[in-house]
PDB file of C-alpha atoms in Angstrom:
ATOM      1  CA  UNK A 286       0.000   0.000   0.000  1.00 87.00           C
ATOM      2  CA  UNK A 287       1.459   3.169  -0.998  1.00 94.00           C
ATOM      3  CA  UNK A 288       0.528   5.924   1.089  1.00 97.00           C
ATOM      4  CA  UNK A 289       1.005  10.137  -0.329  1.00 98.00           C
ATOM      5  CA  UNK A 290       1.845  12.669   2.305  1.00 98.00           C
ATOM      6  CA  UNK A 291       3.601  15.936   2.406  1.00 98.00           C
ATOM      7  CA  UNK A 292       7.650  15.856   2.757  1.00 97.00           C
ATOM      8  CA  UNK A 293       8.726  16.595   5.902  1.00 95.00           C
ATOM      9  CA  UNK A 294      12.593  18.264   7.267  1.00 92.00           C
ATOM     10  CA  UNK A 295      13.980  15.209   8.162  1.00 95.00           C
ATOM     11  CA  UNK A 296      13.206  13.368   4.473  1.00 96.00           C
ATOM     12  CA  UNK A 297      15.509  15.772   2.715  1.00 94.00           C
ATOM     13  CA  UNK A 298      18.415  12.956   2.222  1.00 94.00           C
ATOM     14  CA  UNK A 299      16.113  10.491   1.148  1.00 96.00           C
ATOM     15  CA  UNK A 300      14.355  12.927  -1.456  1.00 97.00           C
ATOM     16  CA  UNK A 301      17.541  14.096  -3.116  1.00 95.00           C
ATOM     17  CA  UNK A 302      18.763   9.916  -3.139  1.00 96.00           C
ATOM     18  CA  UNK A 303      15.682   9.670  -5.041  1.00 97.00           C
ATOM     19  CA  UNK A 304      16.269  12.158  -7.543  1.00 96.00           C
ATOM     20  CA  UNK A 305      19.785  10.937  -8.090  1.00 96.00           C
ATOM     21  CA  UNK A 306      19.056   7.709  -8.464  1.00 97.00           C
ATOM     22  CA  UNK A 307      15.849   8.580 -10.523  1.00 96.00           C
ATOM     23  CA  UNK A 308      17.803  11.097 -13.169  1.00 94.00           C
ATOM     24  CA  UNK A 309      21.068   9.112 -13.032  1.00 94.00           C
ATOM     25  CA  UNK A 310      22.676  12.262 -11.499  1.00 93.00           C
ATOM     26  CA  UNK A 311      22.547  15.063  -8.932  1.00 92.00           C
ATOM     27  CA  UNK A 312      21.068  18.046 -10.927  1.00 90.00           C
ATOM     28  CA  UNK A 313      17.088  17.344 -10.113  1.00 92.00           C
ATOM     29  CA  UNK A 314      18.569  16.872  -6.252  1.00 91.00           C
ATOM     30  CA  UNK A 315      20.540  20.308  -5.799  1.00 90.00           C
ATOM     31  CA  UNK A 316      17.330  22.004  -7.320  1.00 91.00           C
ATOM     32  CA  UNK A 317      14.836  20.015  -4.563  1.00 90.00           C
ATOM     33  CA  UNK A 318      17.484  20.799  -1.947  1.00 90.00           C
ATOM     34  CA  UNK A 319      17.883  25.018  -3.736  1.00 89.00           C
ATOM     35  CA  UNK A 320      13.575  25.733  -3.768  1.00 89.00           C
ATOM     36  CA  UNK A 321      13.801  24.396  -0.101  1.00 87.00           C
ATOM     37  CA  UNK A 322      16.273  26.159   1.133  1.00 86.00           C
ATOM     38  CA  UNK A 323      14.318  29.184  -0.676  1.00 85.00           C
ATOM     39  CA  UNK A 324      11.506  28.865   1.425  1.00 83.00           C
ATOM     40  CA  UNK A 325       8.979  29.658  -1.573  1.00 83.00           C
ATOM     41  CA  UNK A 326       5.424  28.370  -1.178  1.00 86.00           C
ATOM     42  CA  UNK A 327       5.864  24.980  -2.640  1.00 92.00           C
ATOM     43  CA  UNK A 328       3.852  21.773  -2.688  1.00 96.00           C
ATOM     44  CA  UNK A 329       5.998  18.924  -1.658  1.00 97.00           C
ATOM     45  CA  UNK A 330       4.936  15.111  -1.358  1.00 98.00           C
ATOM     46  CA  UNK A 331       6.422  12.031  -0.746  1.00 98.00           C
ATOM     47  CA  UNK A 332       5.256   8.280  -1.833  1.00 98.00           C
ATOM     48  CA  UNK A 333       6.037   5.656   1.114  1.00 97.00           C
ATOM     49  CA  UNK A 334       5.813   2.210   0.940  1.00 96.00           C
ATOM     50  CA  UNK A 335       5.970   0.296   4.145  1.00 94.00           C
ATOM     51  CA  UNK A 336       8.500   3.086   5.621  1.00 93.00           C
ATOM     52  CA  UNK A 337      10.298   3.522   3.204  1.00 96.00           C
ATOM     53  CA  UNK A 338      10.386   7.208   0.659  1.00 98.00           C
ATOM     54  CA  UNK A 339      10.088   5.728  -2.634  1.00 98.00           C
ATOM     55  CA  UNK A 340       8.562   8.464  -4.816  1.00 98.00           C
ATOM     56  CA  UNK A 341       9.052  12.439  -4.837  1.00 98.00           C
ATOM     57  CA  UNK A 342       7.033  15.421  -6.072  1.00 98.00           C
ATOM     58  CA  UNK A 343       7.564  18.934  -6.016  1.00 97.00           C
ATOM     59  CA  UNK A 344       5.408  22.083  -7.333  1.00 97.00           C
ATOM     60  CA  UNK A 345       6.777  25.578  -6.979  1.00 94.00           C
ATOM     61  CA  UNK A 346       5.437  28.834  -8.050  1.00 95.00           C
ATOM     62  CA  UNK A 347       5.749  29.861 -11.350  1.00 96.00           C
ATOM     63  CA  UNK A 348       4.307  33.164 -13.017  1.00 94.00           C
ATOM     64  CA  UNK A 349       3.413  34.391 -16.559  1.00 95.00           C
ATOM     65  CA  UNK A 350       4.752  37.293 -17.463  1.00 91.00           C
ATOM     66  CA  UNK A 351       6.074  38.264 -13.957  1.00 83.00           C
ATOM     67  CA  UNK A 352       2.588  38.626 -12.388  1.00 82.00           C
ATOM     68  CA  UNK A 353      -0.437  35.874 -12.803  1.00 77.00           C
ATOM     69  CA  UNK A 354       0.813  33.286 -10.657  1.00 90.00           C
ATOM     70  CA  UNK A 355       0.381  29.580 -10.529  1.00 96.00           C
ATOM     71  CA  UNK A 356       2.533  26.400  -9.995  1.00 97.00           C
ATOM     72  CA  UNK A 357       5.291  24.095 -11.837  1.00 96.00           C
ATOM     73  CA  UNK A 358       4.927  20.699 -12.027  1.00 97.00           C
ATOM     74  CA  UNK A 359       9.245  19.729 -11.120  1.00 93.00           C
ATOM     75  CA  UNK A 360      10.651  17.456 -10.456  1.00 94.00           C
ATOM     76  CA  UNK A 361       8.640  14.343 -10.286  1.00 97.00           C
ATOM     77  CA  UNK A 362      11.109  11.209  -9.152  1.00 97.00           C
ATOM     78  CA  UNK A 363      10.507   7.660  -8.485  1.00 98.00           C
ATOM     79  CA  UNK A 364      12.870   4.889  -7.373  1.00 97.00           C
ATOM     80  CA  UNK A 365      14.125   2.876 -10.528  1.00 97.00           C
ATOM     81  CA  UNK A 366      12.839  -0.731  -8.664  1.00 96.00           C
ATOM     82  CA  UNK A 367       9.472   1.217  -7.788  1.00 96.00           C
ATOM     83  CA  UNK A 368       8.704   2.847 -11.519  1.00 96.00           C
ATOM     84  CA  UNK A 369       5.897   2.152 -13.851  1.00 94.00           C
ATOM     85  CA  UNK A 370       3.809   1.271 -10.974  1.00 96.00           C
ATOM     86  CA  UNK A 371       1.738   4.008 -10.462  1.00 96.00           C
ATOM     87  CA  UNK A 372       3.533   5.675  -7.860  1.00 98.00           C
ATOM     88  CA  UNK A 373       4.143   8.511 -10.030  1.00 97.00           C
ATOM     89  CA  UNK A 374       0.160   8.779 -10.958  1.00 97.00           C
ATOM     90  CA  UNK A 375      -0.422   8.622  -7.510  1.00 98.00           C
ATOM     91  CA  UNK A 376       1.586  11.776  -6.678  1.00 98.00           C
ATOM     92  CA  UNK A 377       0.674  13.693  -9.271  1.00 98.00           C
ATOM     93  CA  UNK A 378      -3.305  12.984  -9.118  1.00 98.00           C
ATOM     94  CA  UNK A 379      -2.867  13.755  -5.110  1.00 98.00           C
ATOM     95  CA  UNK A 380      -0.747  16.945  -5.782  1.00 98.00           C
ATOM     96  CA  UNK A 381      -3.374  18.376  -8.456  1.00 98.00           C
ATOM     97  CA  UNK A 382      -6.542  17.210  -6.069  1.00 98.00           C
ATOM     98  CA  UNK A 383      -4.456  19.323  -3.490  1.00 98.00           C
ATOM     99  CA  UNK A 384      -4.114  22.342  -5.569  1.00 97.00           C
ATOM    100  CA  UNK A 385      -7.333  22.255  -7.224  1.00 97.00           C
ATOM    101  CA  UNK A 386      -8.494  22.939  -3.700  1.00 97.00           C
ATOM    102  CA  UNK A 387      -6.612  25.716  -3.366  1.00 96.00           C
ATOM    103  CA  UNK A 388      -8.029  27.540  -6.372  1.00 96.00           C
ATOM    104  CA  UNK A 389      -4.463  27.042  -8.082  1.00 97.00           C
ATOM    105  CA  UNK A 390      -5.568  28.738 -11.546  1.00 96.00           C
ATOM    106  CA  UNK A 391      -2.937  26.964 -13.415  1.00 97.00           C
ATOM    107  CA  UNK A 392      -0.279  24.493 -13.553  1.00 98.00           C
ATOM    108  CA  UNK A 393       2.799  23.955 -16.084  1.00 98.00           C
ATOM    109  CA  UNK A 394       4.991  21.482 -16.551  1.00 98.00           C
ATOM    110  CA  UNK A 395       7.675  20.366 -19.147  1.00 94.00           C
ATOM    111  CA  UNK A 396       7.518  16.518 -19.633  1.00 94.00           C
ATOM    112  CA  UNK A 397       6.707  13.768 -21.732  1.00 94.00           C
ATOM    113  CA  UNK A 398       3.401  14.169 -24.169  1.00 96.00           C
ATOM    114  CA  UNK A 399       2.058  11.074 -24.007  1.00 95.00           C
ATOM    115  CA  UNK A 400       1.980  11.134 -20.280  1.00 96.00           C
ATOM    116  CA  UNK A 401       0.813  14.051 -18.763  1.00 98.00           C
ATOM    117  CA  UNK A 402      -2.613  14.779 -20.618  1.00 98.00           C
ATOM    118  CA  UNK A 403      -3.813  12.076 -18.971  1.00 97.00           C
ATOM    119  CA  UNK A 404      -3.600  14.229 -15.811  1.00 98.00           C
ATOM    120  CA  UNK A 405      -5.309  17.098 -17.823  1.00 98.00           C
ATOM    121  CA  UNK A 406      -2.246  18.752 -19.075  1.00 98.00           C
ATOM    122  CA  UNK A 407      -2.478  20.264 -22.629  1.00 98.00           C
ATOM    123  CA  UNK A 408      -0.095  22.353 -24.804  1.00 98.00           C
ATOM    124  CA  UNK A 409       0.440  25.585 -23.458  1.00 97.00           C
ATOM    125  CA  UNK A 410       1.060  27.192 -26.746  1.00 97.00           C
ATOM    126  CA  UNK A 411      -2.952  26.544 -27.139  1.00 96.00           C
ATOM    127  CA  UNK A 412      -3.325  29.367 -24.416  1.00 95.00           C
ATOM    128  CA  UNK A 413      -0.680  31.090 -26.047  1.00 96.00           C
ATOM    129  CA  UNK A 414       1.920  30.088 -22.907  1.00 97.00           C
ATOM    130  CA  UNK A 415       5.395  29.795 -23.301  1.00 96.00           C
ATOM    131  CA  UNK A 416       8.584  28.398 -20.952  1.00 96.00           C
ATOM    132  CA  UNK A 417      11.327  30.711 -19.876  1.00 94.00           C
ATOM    133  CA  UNK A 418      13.454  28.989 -22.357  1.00 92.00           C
ATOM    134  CA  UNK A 419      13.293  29.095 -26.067  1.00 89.00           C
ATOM    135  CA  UNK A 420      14.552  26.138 -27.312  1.00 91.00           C
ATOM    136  CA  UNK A 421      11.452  23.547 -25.687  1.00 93.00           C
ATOM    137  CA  UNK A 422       9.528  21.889 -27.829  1.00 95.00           C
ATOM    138  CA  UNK A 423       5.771  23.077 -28.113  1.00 95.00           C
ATOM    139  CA  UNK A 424       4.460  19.851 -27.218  1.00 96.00           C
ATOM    140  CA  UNK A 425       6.538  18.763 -24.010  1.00 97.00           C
ATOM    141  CA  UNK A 426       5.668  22.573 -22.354  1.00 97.00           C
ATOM    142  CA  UNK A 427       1.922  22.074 -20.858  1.00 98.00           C
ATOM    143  CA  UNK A 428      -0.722  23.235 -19.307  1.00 98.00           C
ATOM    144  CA  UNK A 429      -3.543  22.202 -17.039  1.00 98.00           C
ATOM    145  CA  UNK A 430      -5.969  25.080 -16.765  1.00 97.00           C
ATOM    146  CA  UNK A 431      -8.408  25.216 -13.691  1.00 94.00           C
ATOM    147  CA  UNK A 432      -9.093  28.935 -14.154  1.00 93.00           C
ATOM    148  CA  UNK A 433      -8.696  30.583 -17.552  1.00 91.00           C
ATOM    149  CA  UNK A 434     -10.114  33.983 -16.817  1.00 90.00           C
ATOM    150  CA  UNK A 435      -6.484  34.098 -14.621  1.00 90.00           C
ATOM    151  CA  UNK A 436      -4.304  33.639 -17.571  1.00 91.00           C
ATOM    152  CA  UNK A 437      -3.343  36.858 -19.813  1.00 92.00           C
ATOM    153  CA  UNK A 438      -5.414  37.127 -22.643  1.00 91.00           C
ATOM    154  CA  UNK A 439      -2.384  38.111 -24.629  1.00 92.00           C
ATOM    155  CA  UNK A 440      -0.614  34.967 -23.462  1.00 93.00           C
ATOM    156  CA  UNK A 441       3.208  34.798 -22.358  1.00 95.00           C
ATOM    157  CA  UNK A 442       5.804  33.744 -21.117  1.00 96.00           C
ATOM    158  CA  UNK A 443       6.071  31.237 -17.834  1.00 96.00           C
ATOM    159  CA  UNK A 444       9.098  31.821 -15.503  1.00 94.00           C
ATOM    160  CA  UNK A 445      10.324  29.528 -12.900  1.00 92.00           C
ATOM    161  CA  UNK A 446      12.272  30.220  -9.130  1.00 88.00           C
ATOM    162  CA  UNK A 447      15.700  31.029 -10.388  1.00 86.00           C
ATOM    163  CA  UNK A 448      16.760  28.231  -8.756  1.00 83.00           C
ATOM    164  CA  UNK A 449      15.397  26.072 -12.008  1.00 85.00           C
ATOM    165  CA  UNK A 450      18.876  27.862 -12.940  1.00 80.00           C
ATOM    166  CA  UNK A 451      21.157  24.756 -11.474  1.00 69.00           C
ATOM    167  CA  UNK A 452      19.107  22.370 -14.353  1.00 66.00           C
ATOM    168  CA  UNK A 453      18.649  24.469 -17.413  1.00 57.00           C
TER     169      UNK A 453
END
């Protein structure tokens, strides 16, 4: 049984083992370990199976052109012996349910785009929403809108913590 909760102080070793073991590297880690340190109003959740962290999830404030404000879907890490069994789902479905009761108007994410419209997400370019960094492709930047009257009519441009820095 996989229980979802939020992230606590004292997981912050086992959350960055996850993202390097997850990414092959330590890049997704320093930038868990940077937005904490930051103190910004994030969303942070953990997947535990019997004890043990095995799953990691992280949204942090984003805006679109420096003022509407919303959330970023990054990172999202799973164990390699615990992937492609739902735990990632399971964060991401709990995370959203979480927000949407916040009234979070929007949420972005960059990822894979045959996974994440299943959670909602669509092309961002359809709202006419970009990323902070020109060279993404239109289809792996997305968007899952709860409240469209938030969004600038004109469109824009998203833009992360700076500490998205350390991975871009």
């Amino acid at each position: 049984m996989i229980e979802i909760r939020p992230a606590r102080a004292q997981d912050e070793q086992e959350i960055r083992a996850i993202h390097d073991a997850a990414f092959g590297g330590p890049l997704e880690g320093r930038l868990v370990a940077a937005l904490n340190a930051a103190k910004c109003d994030m969303l942070s959740l953990v997947a535990e199976e019997r004890h043990r962290i095995i799953g990691h999830l992280l949204f942090s404030p984003v805006t679109v052109n420096g003022a509407t404000a919303g959330m970023g879907l990054a990172p999202l890490a799973v164990l390699p012996d615990a992937q492609n069994k739902g735990v990632g789902s399971a964060l991401i479905r709990h995370g959203l349910a979480l927000l949407d009761a916040r009234n979070c108007p929007f949420i972005v994410v960059l990822g894979h785009p045959g996974y994440y419209p299943r959670f909602g997400f669509e092309p961002a370019i359809r709202h006419g929403i970009r990323p902070q960094w020109p060279d993404i492709p239109e289809e792996a930047f997305m968007i899952r809108v709860r409240n469209a009257e938030a969004l600038p009519k004109e469109g824009g441009v998203v833009e992360y913590h700076p500490a998205f820095s350390l991975v871009t």
